[in-house]
Coordinates of N, CA and C in Angstrom, one line a residue:
M1 N -21.6 -17.0 -30.8 CA -22.0 -16.1 -29.8 C -20.9 -15.6 -28.9
R2 N -20.7 -14.0 -29.1 CA -19.6 -13.5 -28.2 C -19.1 -14.0 -26.8
T3 N -18.2 -14.3 -26.4 CA -18.0 -14.7 -25.1 C -18.0 -13.3 -24.1
R4 N -18.4 -13.5 -23.2 CA -18.1 -11.9 -22.5 C -17.1 -12.4 -21.6
P5 N -16.4 -11.2 -21.3 CA -15.2 -11.3 -20.6 C -15.3 -11.8 -19.3
L6 N -14.7 -12.7 -18.5 CA -14.6 -13.4 -17.2 C -14.0 -12.4 -16.2
V7 N -14.8 -11.7 -15.2 CA -14.2 -10.8 -14.2 C -14.3 -11.9 -12.9
G8 N -13.1 -11.9 -12.1 CA -13.1 -12.5 -10.7 C -13.5 -11.4 -9.9
V9 N -14.6 -12.0 -8.8 CA -15.1 -11.4 -7.8 C -14.9 -11.8 -6.6
I10 N -14.0 -11.2 -5.9 CA -13.6 -11.4 -4.5 C -14.7 -11.9 -3.4
A11 N -14.5 -13.0 -2.9 CA -15.8 -13.3 -1.8 C -15.5 -13.0 -0.4
C12 N -16.4 -12.5 0.3 CA -16.0 -12.6 1.9 C -16.1 -14.1 2.5
R13 N -15.7 -14.4 3.4 CA -15.9 -15.4 4.2 C -16.5 -15.4 5.3
R14 N -18.1 -15.9 5.5 CA -18.6 -15.7 6.5 C -19.3 -17.2 6.8
E15 N -20.2 -17.1 8.1 CA -20.6 -18.3 8.6 C -22.1 -18.1 8.1
V16 N -22.6 -19.2 7.5 CA -24.2 -19.4 6.7 C -24.6 -20.7 7.5
E17 N -25.8 -20.5 8.2 CA -26.3 -21.9 8.7 C -25.4 -22.7 9.3
G18 N -24.5 -21.8 10.5 CA -23.3 -22.8 10.8 C -22.4 -23.2 10.0
H19 N -22.1 -22.8 8.7 CA -21.0 -23.3 8.1 C -20.2 -22.1 7.8
P20 N -18.9 -22.1 7.6 CA -18.1 -21.2 6.7 C -18.6 -21.1 5.4
A21 N -19.1 -20.1 4.7 CA -19.3 -19.9 3.3 C -18.7 -18.6 2.4
H22 N -18.2 -18.9 1.1 CA -17.7 -17.8 0.4 C -18.9 -17.2 -0.2
M23 N -18.9 -16.0 0.0 CA -20.2 -15.4 -0.9 C -19.9 -13.8 -1.3
V24 N -20.8 -13.4 -2.1 CA -20.8 -12.0 -2.6 C -22.2 -11.8 -3.0
T25 N -22.5 -10.4 -2.2 CA -23.8 -9.8 -2.3 C -24.2 -9.9 -4.1
D26 N -25.6 -9.9 -4.3 CA -25.9 -9.9 -5.8 C -26.0 -8.5 -6.4
K27 N -25.8 -7.3 -5.7 CA -25.5 -6.2 -6.4 C -24.4 -6.4 -7.2
Y28 N -22.9 -6.5 -6.8 CA -22.0 -6.4 -7.5 C -22.1 -7.5 -8.7
L29 N -22.4 -8.8 -8.6 CA -22.7 -9.8 -9.8 C -23.7 -9.1 -11.0
S30 N -24.8 -8.7 -10.5 CA -25.6 -8.0 -11.4 C -25.1 -6.8 -12.2
A31 N -24.3 -6.1 -11.3 CA -23.8 -4.9 -12.0 C -22.8 -5.3 -13.3
L32 N -21.9 -6.2 -13.0 CA -20.9 -6.8 -13.9 C -22.0 -7.5 -15.0
R33 N -22.7 -8.2 -15.0 CA -23.7 -8.9 -15.7 C -24.2 -8.0 -16.8
D34 N -24.9 -6.8 -16.5 CA -25.7 -5.9 -16.6 C -24.4 -5.1 -17.8
Y35 N -23.3 -5.0 -17.7 CA -22.4 -4.2 -18.3 C -21.8 -5.4 -19.4
G36 N -22.2 -6.5 -19.8 CA -21.7 -7.4 -20.4 C -20.7 -8.2 -20.0
L37 N -20.5 -8.1 -18.5 CA -19.1 -9.2 -18.1 C -20.1 -10.4 -17.8
A38 N -19.1 -11.4 -17.5 CA -19.6 -12.6 -16.8 C -18.6 -12.8 -15.4
P39 N -19.4 -12.7 -14.2 CA -18.6 -12.8 -13.0 C -18.7 -14.1 -12.2
V40 N -17.5 -14.5 -11.7 CA -17.5 -15.6 -11.2 C -16.7 -15.4 -9.8
I41 N -17.4 -16.3 -8.9 CA -16.8 -15.6 -7.4 C -15.5 -16.6 -7.3
L42 N -14.4 -15.6 -6.4 CA -13.4 -15.9 -6.0 C -13.2 -16.5 -4.6
P43 N -13.0 -17.6 -4.3 CA -13.0 -18.2 -2.8 C -11.7 -17.3 -2.3
V44 N -11.8 -17.1 -0.9 CA -10.7 -16.6 -0.2 C -9.9 -17.5 0.6
W45 N -9.4 -18.5 0.3 CA -8.7 -19.5 1.0 C -7.2 -19.0 0.9
E46 N -6.4 -18.9 1.9 CA -4.9 -18.2 1.8 C -4.1 -18.7 0.5
G47 N -4.1 -19.8 0.0 CA -3.7 -20.3 -1.2 C -4.4 -20.1 -2.4
A48 N -5.2 -19.4 -2.5 CA -6.4 -19.3 -3.5 C -5.7 -18.9 -5.0
V49 N -4.7 -18.3 -4.7 CA -4.0 -17.4 -6.2 C -3.4 -18.5 -6.9
E50 N -4.0 -19.0 -8.2 CA -3.2 -20.1 -8.6 C -3.4 -19.4 -10.3
S51 N -2.0 -19.6 -10.8 CA -1.8 -19.0 -12.1 C -2.8 -19.5 -13.1
A52 N -3.3 -20.6 -12.9 CA -4.2 -21.0 -14.0 C -5.4 -20.6 -14.0
L53 N -6.1 -20.4 -12.9 CA -7.5 -19.4 -12.4 C -7.0 -17.9 -13.2
L54 N -5.8 -17.2 -12.6 CA -5.3 -16.0 -13.1 C -5.6 -15.9 -14.8
D55 N -4.9 -16.8 -15.2 CA -4.6 -16.7 -16.9 C -6.1 -16.8 -17.6
S56 N -7.1 -17.1 -16.7 CA -8.5 -17.6 -17.3 C -9.4 -16.1 -17.1
L57 N -9.0 -15.1 -16.3 CA -9.7 -14.1 -16.0 C -9.2 -12.8 -16.8
D58 N -10.3 -12.0 -17.0 CA -10.1 -10.7 -18.0 C -10.2 -9.4 -16.9
G59 N -10.4 -9.6 -15.9 CA -10.7 -8.4 -14.8 C -10.9 -8.9 -13.4
L60 N -10.6 -8.1 -12.6 CA -10.7 -8.5 -11.1 C -11.5 -7.3 -10.4
L61 N -12.5 -7.8 -9.7 CA -13.5 -6.9 -8.8 C -13.4 -7.2 -7.4
L62 N -12.9 -6.2 -6.6 CA -12.9 -6.1 -5.0 C -13.9 -5.7 -4.6
T63 N -14.8 -6.4 -4.0 CA -16.2 -5.6 -3.4 C -15.9 -5.0 -2.3
G64 N -17.0 -4.5 -1.7 CA -17.3 -4.0 -0.2 C -17.4 -5.1 0.6
S65 N -17.6 -4.7 2.0 CA -18.2 -5.8 2.9 C -18.3 -4.8 4.3
Y66 N -18.9 -5.6 5.3 CA -18.9 -5.4 6.5 C -18.1 -5.7 7.2
S67 N -17.2 -6.2 7.0 CA -15.7 -6.6 7.6 C -14.5 -5.9 7.2
N68 N -13.6 -5.4 7.8 CA -12.5 -4.6 7.5 C -11.2 -5.3 7.8
V69 N -10.4 -4.9 7.0 CA -8.8 -5.2 6.9 C -8.2 -5.1 8.5
E70 N -7.6 -6.4 8.6 CA -6.9 -6.4 10.3 C -6.1 -5.3 10.4
P71 N -6.1 -4.6 11.5 CA -5.2 -3.3 11.6 C -3.8 -3.9 11.6
R72 N -3.4 -5.1 12.1 CA -1.9 -5.7 12.2 C -1.5 -5.6 10.3
R73 N -2.1 -5.6 9.6 CA -1.8 -5.7 8.3 C -1.2 -4.6 7.8
Y74 N -1.5 -3.5 8.5 CA -0.9 -2.1 8.5 C -0.4 -1.5 9.5
G75 N 0.2 -2.2 10.3 CA 0.8 -2.1 11.6 C 0.5 -1.2 12.8
V76 N -0.9 -1.1 13.2 CA -1.5 -0.6 14.2 C -2.3 -1.2 15.1
E77 N -2.7 -0.5 16.2 CA -3.4 -1.2 17.2 C -5.0 -1.3 16.8
R78 N -5.5 -2.3 17.4 CA -7.0 -2.5 16.7 C -7.8 -1.0 17.9
A79 N -8.6 -0.4 17.0 CA -9.5 0.5 17.7 C -10.8 -0.2 18.5
P80 N -11.3 -0.1 19.5 CA -12.3 -0.6 20.1 C -13.7 -0.7 18.9
E81 N -13.7 0.3 18.5 CA -14.9 0.2 17.5 C -14.7 -0.6 16.4
N82 N -13.8 -1.2 16.0 CA -13.3 -2.0 14.9 C -13.4 -3.5 15.2
T83 N -14.5 -4.0 14.8 CA -15.1 -5.3 15.6 C -15.2 -6.6 14.6
R84 N -15.0 -6.2 13.1 CA -15.5 -7.1 12.0 C -14.3 -7.4 11.4
D85 N -13.7 -8.7 11.3 CA -12.7 -9.3 10.5 C -12.9 -9.9 9.4
D86 N -12.4 -10.2 8.5 CA -12.3 -11.5 7.6 C -10.8 -11.6 7.3
P87 N -9.9 -12.4 8.1 CA -8.6 -12.6 7.9 C -8.4 -13.7 6.5
H88 N -9.5 -14.3 6.4 CA -9.4 -15.4 5.2 C -9.2 -14.5 3.8
R89 N -10.3 -13.4 3.9 CA -10.3 -12.6 2.9 C -8.9 -11.7 2.9
D90 N -8.4 -11.2 3.8 CA -7.2 -10.5 3.9 C -6.2 -11.2 3.3
A91 N -5.8 -12.5 3.6 CA -4.6 -13.1 3.2 C -5.2 -13.5 1.5
A92 N -6.0 -13.6 1.0 CA -6.2 -13.9 -0.2 C -6.0 -12.7 -1.1
V93 N -6.6 -11.6 -0.9 CA -6.8 -10.3 -1.4 C -5.4 -9.8 -1.6
L94 N -4.7 -9.8 -0.6 CA -3.3 -9.4 -0.6 C -2.6 -9.9 -1.8
R95 N -2.7 -11.1 -2.0 CA -2.2 -12.0 -2.9 C -2.5 -11.5 -4.2
W96 N -3.9 -11.5 -4.5 CA -4.6 -11.3 -5.5 C -4.4 -9.9 -6.4
I97 N -4.1 -9.1 -5.5 CA -3.8 -7.8 -6.1 C -2.4 -7.4 -6.6
P98 N -1.2 -7.8 -6.3 CA -0.2 -7.8 -6.8 C 0.0 -8.8 -8.3
A99 N -0.8 -9.9 -7.8 CA -0.8 -10.9 -8.9 C -1.6 -10.4 -10.3
A100 N -2.7 -9.6 -10.0 CA -3.6 -9.3 -11.0 C -2.7 -7.5 -11.7
L101 N -2.3 -7.2 -11.0 CA -1.4 -5.7 -11.5 C -0.2 -6.3 -12.3
D102 N 0.5 -7.2 -11.8 CA 1.5 -7.8 -12.8 C 1.4 -8.5 -14.0
L103 N -0.1 -8.6 -14.3 CA -0.5 -9.4 -15.4 C -1.0 -8.1 -16.5
G104 N -1.2 -6.9 -15.7 CA -1.7 -5.7 -16.5 C -3.3 -6.1 -16.5
M105 N -3.9 -6.7 -15.6 CA -5.2 -7.2 -15.6 C -6.3 -6.0 -15.1
P106 N -7.2 -5.5 -15.8 CA -8.2 -4.4 -15.2 C -8.5 -4.9 -13.9
L107 N -8.3 -3.9 -13.0 CA -8.8 -3.9 -11.4 C -9.9 -2.7 -10.8
L108 N -10.7 -3.1 -10.5 CA -11.8 -2.2 -9.8 C -11.8 -2.5 -8.5
G109 N -11.5 -1.7 -7.4 CA -11.7 -1.7 -5.9 C -12.8 -0.8 -5.5
I110 N -14.1 -1.4 -4.7 CA -14.9 -0.8 -4.1 C -15.1 -0.9 -2.5
C111 N -15.1 0.4 -1.8 CA -15.3 0.3 -0.7 C -14.2 -0.6 0.3
R112 N -14.2 -1.6 0.6 CA -13.5 -2.5 1.3 C -12.1 -2.5 0.3
G113 N -12.5 -2.9 -0.7 CA -11.5 -3.1 -2.0 C -10.6 -2.1 -2.1
F114 N -11.3 -0.7 -2.2 CA -10.2 0.7 -2.1 C -9.2 0.5 -1.3
Q115 N -9.7 0.2 0.1 CA -8.8 0.0 1.4 C -7.9 -1.1 1.3
E116 N -8.4 -2.2 0.6 CA -7.3 -3.2 0.5 C -6.2 -2.8 -0.4
I117 N -6.4 -2.2 -1.6 CA -5.4 -1.8 -2.5 C -4.6 -1.0 -1.7
N118 N -4.8 0.2 -0.7 CA -4.2 0.9 -0.1 C -3.2 0.1 0.8
V119 N -3.9 -0.8 1.6 CA -2.9 -1.5 2.6 C -1.9 -2.2 1.6
A120 N -2.3 -2.9 0.4 CA -1.5 -3.8 -0.2 C -0.2 -3.1 -0.7
F121 N -0.5 -1.6 -1.0 CA 0.7 -0.8 -1.6 C 1.4 -0.1 -0.3
G122 N 1.1 -0.5 0.9 CA 1.9 0.1 2.2 C 1.4 1.1 2.8
G123 N 0.0 1.6 2.6 CA -0.8 2.7 3.2 C -1.4 2.2 4.3
T124 N -2.0 3.2 5.1 CA -2.5 3.0 6.4 C -4.0 3.7 6.3
L125 N -4.9 3.1 7.3 CA -6.2 3.3 7.5 C -6.6 4.0 8.9
H126 N -7.5 4.8 8.6 CA -8.3 5.3 9.7 C -9.2 4.6 10.2
Q127 N -9.4 3.8 11.2 CA -10.4 3.0 11.6 C -11.6 3.4 12.2
V128 N -11.7 4.7 12.7 CA -12.7 5.4 12.9 C -12.8 6.8 12.3
L129 N -13.1 6.7 11.2 CA -13.1 8.5 10.6 C -14.0 9.5 11.3
Q130 N -14.9 9.0 12.0 CA -15.9 10.3 12.4 C -15.0 10.8 13.8
Q131 N -14.2 10.0 14.1 CA -13.3 10.4 15.3 C -12.1 11.3 15.2
V132 N -11.7 11.3 13.9 CA -10.8 12.0 13.2 C -10.9 13.6 13.1
P133 N -10.0 14.3 13.7 CA -10.7 15.8 13.5 C -10.7 16.2 12.3
G134 N -12.1 17.2 11.9 CA -12.0 17.5 10.9 C -12.7 16.9 9.6
R135 N -13.0 15.7 10.1 CA -13.5 14.7 9.3 C -15.2 14.4 9.5
L136 N -15.7 14.2 8.2 CA -17.1 14.3 8.2 C -17.5 12.9 8.9
D137 N -18.7 12.5 8.9 CA -19.1 11.0 9.6 C -19.7 10.3 8.2
H138 N -18.6 9.7 7.9 CA -19.0 8.9 6.5 C -19.6 7.6 6.7
R139 N -20.5 7.2 7.8 CA -21.1 5.9 8.1 C -22.4 5.7 7.4
E140 N -22.9 4.8 7.0 CA -24.0 4.7 6.5 C -25.3 5.2 7.2
P141 N -26.4 5.9 6.5 CA -27.3 6.3 7.4 C -28.3 5.3 7.9
E142 N -29.2 5.5 8.9 CA -30.1 4.6 9.2 C -31.3 4.6 8.0
G143 N -32.1 3.5 7.9 CA -33.1 3.4 7.2 C -33.0 2.4 6.1
D144 N -34.0 2.4 5.0 CA -34.0 1.2 4.1 C -32.7 1.3 3.2
R145 N -32.8 0.6 2.2 CA -31.6 0.5 1.2 C -31.5 1.7 0.4
E146 N -32.9 2.4 0.0 CA -33.1 3.6 -0.8 C -32.2 4.7 0.1
T147 N -32.5 4.7 1.4 CA -31.9 5.8 2.0 C -30.3 5.6 2.4
K148 N -30.0 4.4 2.5 CA -28.5 3.9 2.8 C -27.6 4.4 1.7
Y149 N -28.1 4.0 0.3 CA -27.2 4.3 -0.7 C -27.8 5.7 -1.8
A150 N -28.3 6.4 -0.9 CA -28.7 7.7 -1.5 C -27.5 8.8 -1.4
P151 N -27.1 9.6 -2.3 CA -26.1 10.4 -2.4 C -25.9 11.0 -1.3
A152 N -24.7 11.3 -0.6 CA -24.5 12.0 0.7 C -23.6 12.9 1.1
H153 N -22.4 13.0 -0.2 CA -21.7 14.3 -0.1 C -21.3 14.4 -1.4
D154 N -20.4 15.4 -1.6 CA -19.7 15.7 -2.8 C -18.5 15.1 -2.9
I155 N -17.8 15.1 -4.1 CA -16.3 14.5 -4.4 C -15.7 15.7 -5.2
A156 N -14.8 16.1 -5.1 CA -14.0 16.8 -6.2 C -13.0 15.8 -7.2
I157 N -12.9 15.4 -8.1 CA -12.1 14.9 -9.0 C -11.0 15.5 -9.3
V158 N -9.8 14.8 -9.2 CA -8.6 15.6 -9.5 C -8.6 15.7 -11.0
P159 N -8.2 16.7 -11.5 CA -7.9 16.9 -12.9 C -6.8 16.3 -13.6
G160 N -6.8 16.0 -14.7 CA -5.7 15.0 -15.5 C -5.6 13.7 -15.0
G161 N -6.5 13.0 -14.2 CA -6.3 11.7 -13.8 C -7.2 10.7 -14.6
P162 N -6.8 9.3 -14.3 CA -7.5 8.2 -15.1 C -9.1 8.6 -14.9
L163 N -9.5 8.9 -13.5 CA -10.9 9.2 -13.3 C -11.5 10.2 -14.0
A164 N -10.9 11.4 -13.9 CA -11.2 12.3 -14.9 C -11.3 12.1 -16.3
A165 N -10.5 11.5 -16.8 CA -10.3 11.0 -18.2 C -12.0 10.1 -18.7
L166 N -12.5 9.4 -17.6 CA -13.8 8.8 -17.9 C -15.1 9.5 -17.4
F167 N -14.9 11.1 -16.8 CA -16.0 11.6 -16.5 C -15.6 13.1 -16.8
P168 N -16.4 13.6 -17.7 CA -16.4 15.0 -18.1 C -16.4 15.9 -17.0
E169 N -17.1 15.7 -15.9 CA -17.5 16.8 -14.8 C -16.3 16.8 -13.7
S170 N -16.1 18.0 -13.1 CA -15.1 18.2 -12.1 C -15.3 17.7 -10.6
G171 N -16.8 17.2 -10.7 CA -17.3 16.5 -9.2 C -18.3 15.7 -9.6
S172 N -19.0 15.0 -8.4 CA -20.3 14.4 -8.3 C -20.3 14.4 -7.0
R173 N -21.9 13.6 -6.8 CA -22.4 13.4 -5.5 C -22.3 11.9 -5.3
V174 N -21.7 11.2 -4.2 CA -21.9 9.8 -4.0 C -22.4 9.6 -2.8
N175 N -22.7 8.1 -2.8 CA -23.1 7.5 -1.2 C -22.0 7.3 -0.5
S176 N -22.2 7.0 0.8 CA -21.1 6.9 1.9 C -21.7 6.1 3.0
L177 N -21.1 4.6 2.9 CA -21.6 3.9 4.0 C -20.0 3.4 4.5
H178 N -19.1 3.7 4.8 CA -18.2 3.2 5.7 C -17.4 4.0 6.8
Q179 N -16.6 3.3 7.6 CA -16.6 3.8 8.9 C -14.9 3.8 8.8
Q180 N -14.5 3.4 7.9 CA -12.9 3.5 7.9 C -12.3 4.3 6.5
G181 N -11.4 4.8 6.7 CA -10.6 5.7 5.3 C -9.4 5.4 5.3
I182 N -8.8 6.0 4.0 CA -7.4 6.2 3.8 C -6.8 7.2 5.1
A183 N -5.6 6.4 5.8 CA -4.8 7.6 6.7 C -4.0 8.1 6.0
E184 N -2.8 7.0 5.4 CA -1.5 7.4 4.7 C -1.8 6.8 3.4
L185 N -1.9 7.3 2.2 CA -1.8 7.0 0.8 C -0.4 5.9 0.9
G186 N -0.9 4.9 0.1 CA 0.3 4.0 0.1 C 1.1 4.5 -1.4
P187 N 2.5 4.4 -1.1 CA 3.4 4.8 -2.1 C 3.0 3.8 -3.2
G188 N 3.2 4.6 -4.6 CA 2.8 4.2 -6.0 C 1.1 4.3 -6.1
L189 N 0.4 5.1 -5.3 CA -0.9 5.2 -5.4 C -1.1 6.7 -5.8
I190 N -2.1 7.0 -6.6 CA -2.6 8.6 -6.8 C -4.1 8.6 -6.4
A191 N -4.1 9.9 -5.4 CA -5.5 10.3 -5.4 C -6.2 10.8 -6.5
E192 N -7.4 10.5 -6.7 CA -8.1 10.8 -8.0 C -9.2 11.5 -7.7
A193 N -10.1 11.4 -6.4 CA -10.9 12.4 -5.7 C -10.9 12.5 -4.4
V194 N -11.5 13.6 -3.7 CA -11.3 13.8 -2.3 C -12.9 14.4 -2.3
A195 N -13.2 14.0 -1.0 CA -14.6 14.6 -0.3 C -14.2 15.9 0.2
P196 N -15.2 16.7 0.8 CA -15.2 18.0 1.1 C -14.3 18.2 2.4
D197 N -14.2 17.1 3.1 CA -13.3 17.1 4.2 C -11.8 16.5 4.0
G198 N -11.7 16.5 2.9 CA -10.2 16.0 2.5 C -9.9 14.7 2.4
Q199 N -10.9 13.8 2.7 CA -10.9 12.3 2.7 C -10.5 11.8 1.5
I200 N -9.8 11.1 1.0 CA -9.4 10.5 -0.2 C -10.4 9.6 -0.5
E201 N -11.2 9.7 -1.7 CA -12.5 9.0 -2.3 C -12.4 8.2 -3.2
A202 N -10.9 8.3 -4.4 CA -10.9 7.6 -5.2 C -9.2 7.5 -5.3
I203 N -8.5 6.4 -5.9 CA -7.1 6.2 -6.3 C -7.0 5.5 -7.6
S204 N -5.7 5.5 -8.1 CA -5.5 4.9 -9.0 C -4.0 4.4 -9.0
V205 N -3.9 3.4 -9.8 CA -2.4 2.7 -9.4 C -1.4 3.5 -10.2
A206 N -0.3 4.2 -10.0 CA 0.4 4.9 -10.8 C 1.3 3.8 -11.8
G207 N 1.4 4.3 -13.0 CA 2.0 3.5 -14.1 C 1.4 2.2 -14.3
A208 N 0.2 1.8 -14.1 CA -0.3 0.4 -14.4 C -0.8 0.7 -16.1
P209 N -0.7 -0.5 -16.5 CA -0.7 -0.5 -18.1 C -2.3 -0.4 -18.5
G210 N -3.0 -0.8 -17.5 CA -4.4 -0.5 -18.0 C -5.3 0.0 -16.8
F211 N -6.6 -0.2 -16.8 CA -7.5 0.2 -15.9 C -7.2 -0.2 -14.4
A212 N -7.0 0.5 -13.7 CA -6.7 0.3 -11.9 C -7.0 1.2 -11.4
L213 N -8.6 1.1 -10.8 CA -9.0 2.2 -10.1 C -9.6 1.6 -8.8
A214 N -10.0 2.4 -8.0 CA -10.6 2.2 -6.8 C -11.6 3.1 -6.2
V215 N -12.5 3.0 -5.4 CA -13.3 4.1 -5.0 C -14.0 3.7 -3.8
Q216 N -14.3 4.6 -2.7 CA -14.5 4.4 -1.6 C -15.8 4.3 -1.6
W217 N -16.9 4.6 -2.7 CA -18.4 5.0 -2.3 C -18.7 3.6 -3.1
H218 N -20.0 3.3 -3.2 CA -20.6 2.4 -3.7 C -21.1 2.5 -5.3
P219 N -20.6 2.5 -6.3 CA -21.2 2.6 -7.6 C -21.8 1.6 -8.0
E220 N -21.6 0.2 -7.6 CA -22.4 -0.9 -7.8 C -24.0 -0.9 -7.6
W221 N -24.4 -0.1 -7.0 CA -25.7 0.1 -6.7 C -26.6 1.2 -7.6
R222 N -27.4 0.6 -8.3 CA -28.1 1.0 -9.8 C -27.1 2.0 -10.5
P223 N -26.1 1.2 -11.0 CA -25.3 2.2 -11.7 C -25.8 3.2 -13.2
R224 N -26.8 2.4 -13.7 CA -27.4 3.2 -14.9 C -27.9 4.5 -14.5
E225 N -28.2 4.7 -13.3 CA -28.8 5.8 -12.7 C -28.0 6.7 -12.4
H226 N -26.6 6.8 -12.5 CA -25.5 7.4 -11.9 C -24.7 7.9 -13.1
P227 N -24.6 9.3 -13.3 CA -23.5 9.2 -14.4 C -22.1 9.0 -14.4
L228 N -21.6 9.1 -13.0 CA -20.2 8.8 -12.6 C -20.1 7.1 -12.4
H229 N -21.1 6.6 -12.1 CA -21.0 5.1 -11.6 C -21.3 4.4 -13.3
D230 N -22.0 4.9 -13.9 CA -22.4 4.7 -15.2 C -20.8 4.2 -16.1
A231 N -20.0 5.4 -16.0 CA -18.8 5.8 -16.7 C -17.8 4.6 -16.1
L232 N -17.8 4.7 -14.5 CA -16.7 3.7 -13.9 C -17.2 2.0 -14.7
F233 N -18.4 1.5 -14.7 CA -18.4 0.4 -15.2 C -18.4 0.3 -16.7
Q234 N -18.7 1.0 -17.3 CA -18.5 1.3 -18.7 C -16.9 1.1 -18.9
A235 N -16.2 1.7 -18.5 CA -14.9 1.7 -18.7 C -14.2 0.6 -18.1
F236 N -14.8 -0.3 -17.0 CA -14.2 -1.3 -16.6 C -14.3 -2.4 -17.4
A237 N -15.6 -2.4 -18.1 CA -16.0 -3.4 -19.3 C -15.5 -3.1 -20.2
S238 N -15.2 -2.2 -20.8 CA -14.5 -1.6 -22.1 C -13.0 -2.6 -21.6
A239 N -12.3 -2.2 -20.7 CA -10.9 -2.5 -20.3 C -10.8 -4.0 -20.3
S240 N -11.7 -4.9 -19.5 CA -12.0 -6.1 -19.4 C -12.1 -7.0 -20.9
E241 N -13.0 -6.2 -21.6 CA -13.1 -7.0 -23.3 C -11.7 -6.5 -24.0
A242 N -11.0 -5.5 -23.7 CA -9.8 -5.2 -24.6 C -8.8 -6.5 -24.0
Y243 N -8.6 -6.6 -22.7 CA -7.8 -7.7 -22.2 C -8.0 -9.1 -22.5
R244 N -9.4 -9.4 -22.9 CA -9.8 -10.6 -23.2 C -9.3 -10.7 -24.6
V245 N -9.4 -9.7 -25.6 CA -9.3 -10.0 -26.9 C -7.8 -10.1 -27.1
A246 N -7.1 -9.4 -26.1 CA -5.4 -9.4 -26.2 C -5.2 -10.9 -25.6
R247 N -5.7 -11.5 -24.8 CA -5.4 -12.7 -24.0 C -5.6 -14.0 -25.0
V248 N -6.6 -13.8 -25.6 CA -7.0 -15.1 -26.6 C -6.6 -15.0 -28.0
S249 N -6.0 -13.7 -28.3 CA -5.6 -13.4 -29.7 C -4.1 -14.3 -29.7
P250 N -3.9 -15.2 -31.1 CA -2.8 -15.8 -31.2 C -1.6 -14.5 -31.2
Q251 N -0.7 -15.2 -30.5 CA 0.5 -14.0 -30.8 C 1.3 -14.3 -31.5
P252 N 2.1 -13.5 -32.5 CA 2.9 -13.6 -33.7 C 4.1 -14.3 -33.5
V253 N 4.4 -15.2 -34.4 CA 5.6 -16.1 -33.8 C 6.8 -15.3 -34.5
D254 N 7.8 -15.3 -34.2 CA 9.1 -14.5 -34.6 C 9.8 -15.3 -35.9
A255 N 10.0 -15.0 -36.9 CA 10.5 -15.6 -37.9 C 12.0 -16.2 -37.9

């Protein structure tokens, strides 16, 4: 039986029934499984990045979360509206990102994961987008899950980039469930899509040897029903499979 590519999924550290827990919501794990991948949850202790574990992975997914990257990580004061932290995740993920990229491992960032990649590259974040002049209110709408994950605004895809290469249309309509967003783009990152208000909605890592994309919206919600989300997961799965094949294939020995 063919081995599924093994994808590490970054956890959040939250209290559950009075105890610290490392957790990932099912929608991320189910989406990966649905596209032929085998997800494994990565705990977020500060020293959790181990070479033996990295050597066993074929991809890395950075999930969304209700928590935010601590503002001290990008050198600004905390806004009063920014109240949810996960310092354990911050410490772990800011080591996982460069470690995975150094290996050329496929990397997909979603929402908080998108913001983490920007911070890892020295970028900054708007903590309260709805208070930035000219910006839309990108926060999730009130209502049930169908309402929260419904398409909320258009994006324009930048021609000629990795995102445009995997999706033939010039734009799409995406959901929006975030209060924070990119302020200054990190050096070494490229904007791949923007919202009508100019807010960056997708990025890639310049010069990455393989798949290295992140999006501000949530493509993991019923991805088969949305052509752009389907294309993202199809491309990530294909890249992870190619990485797995290269990882397990015997290397030729010089004569």
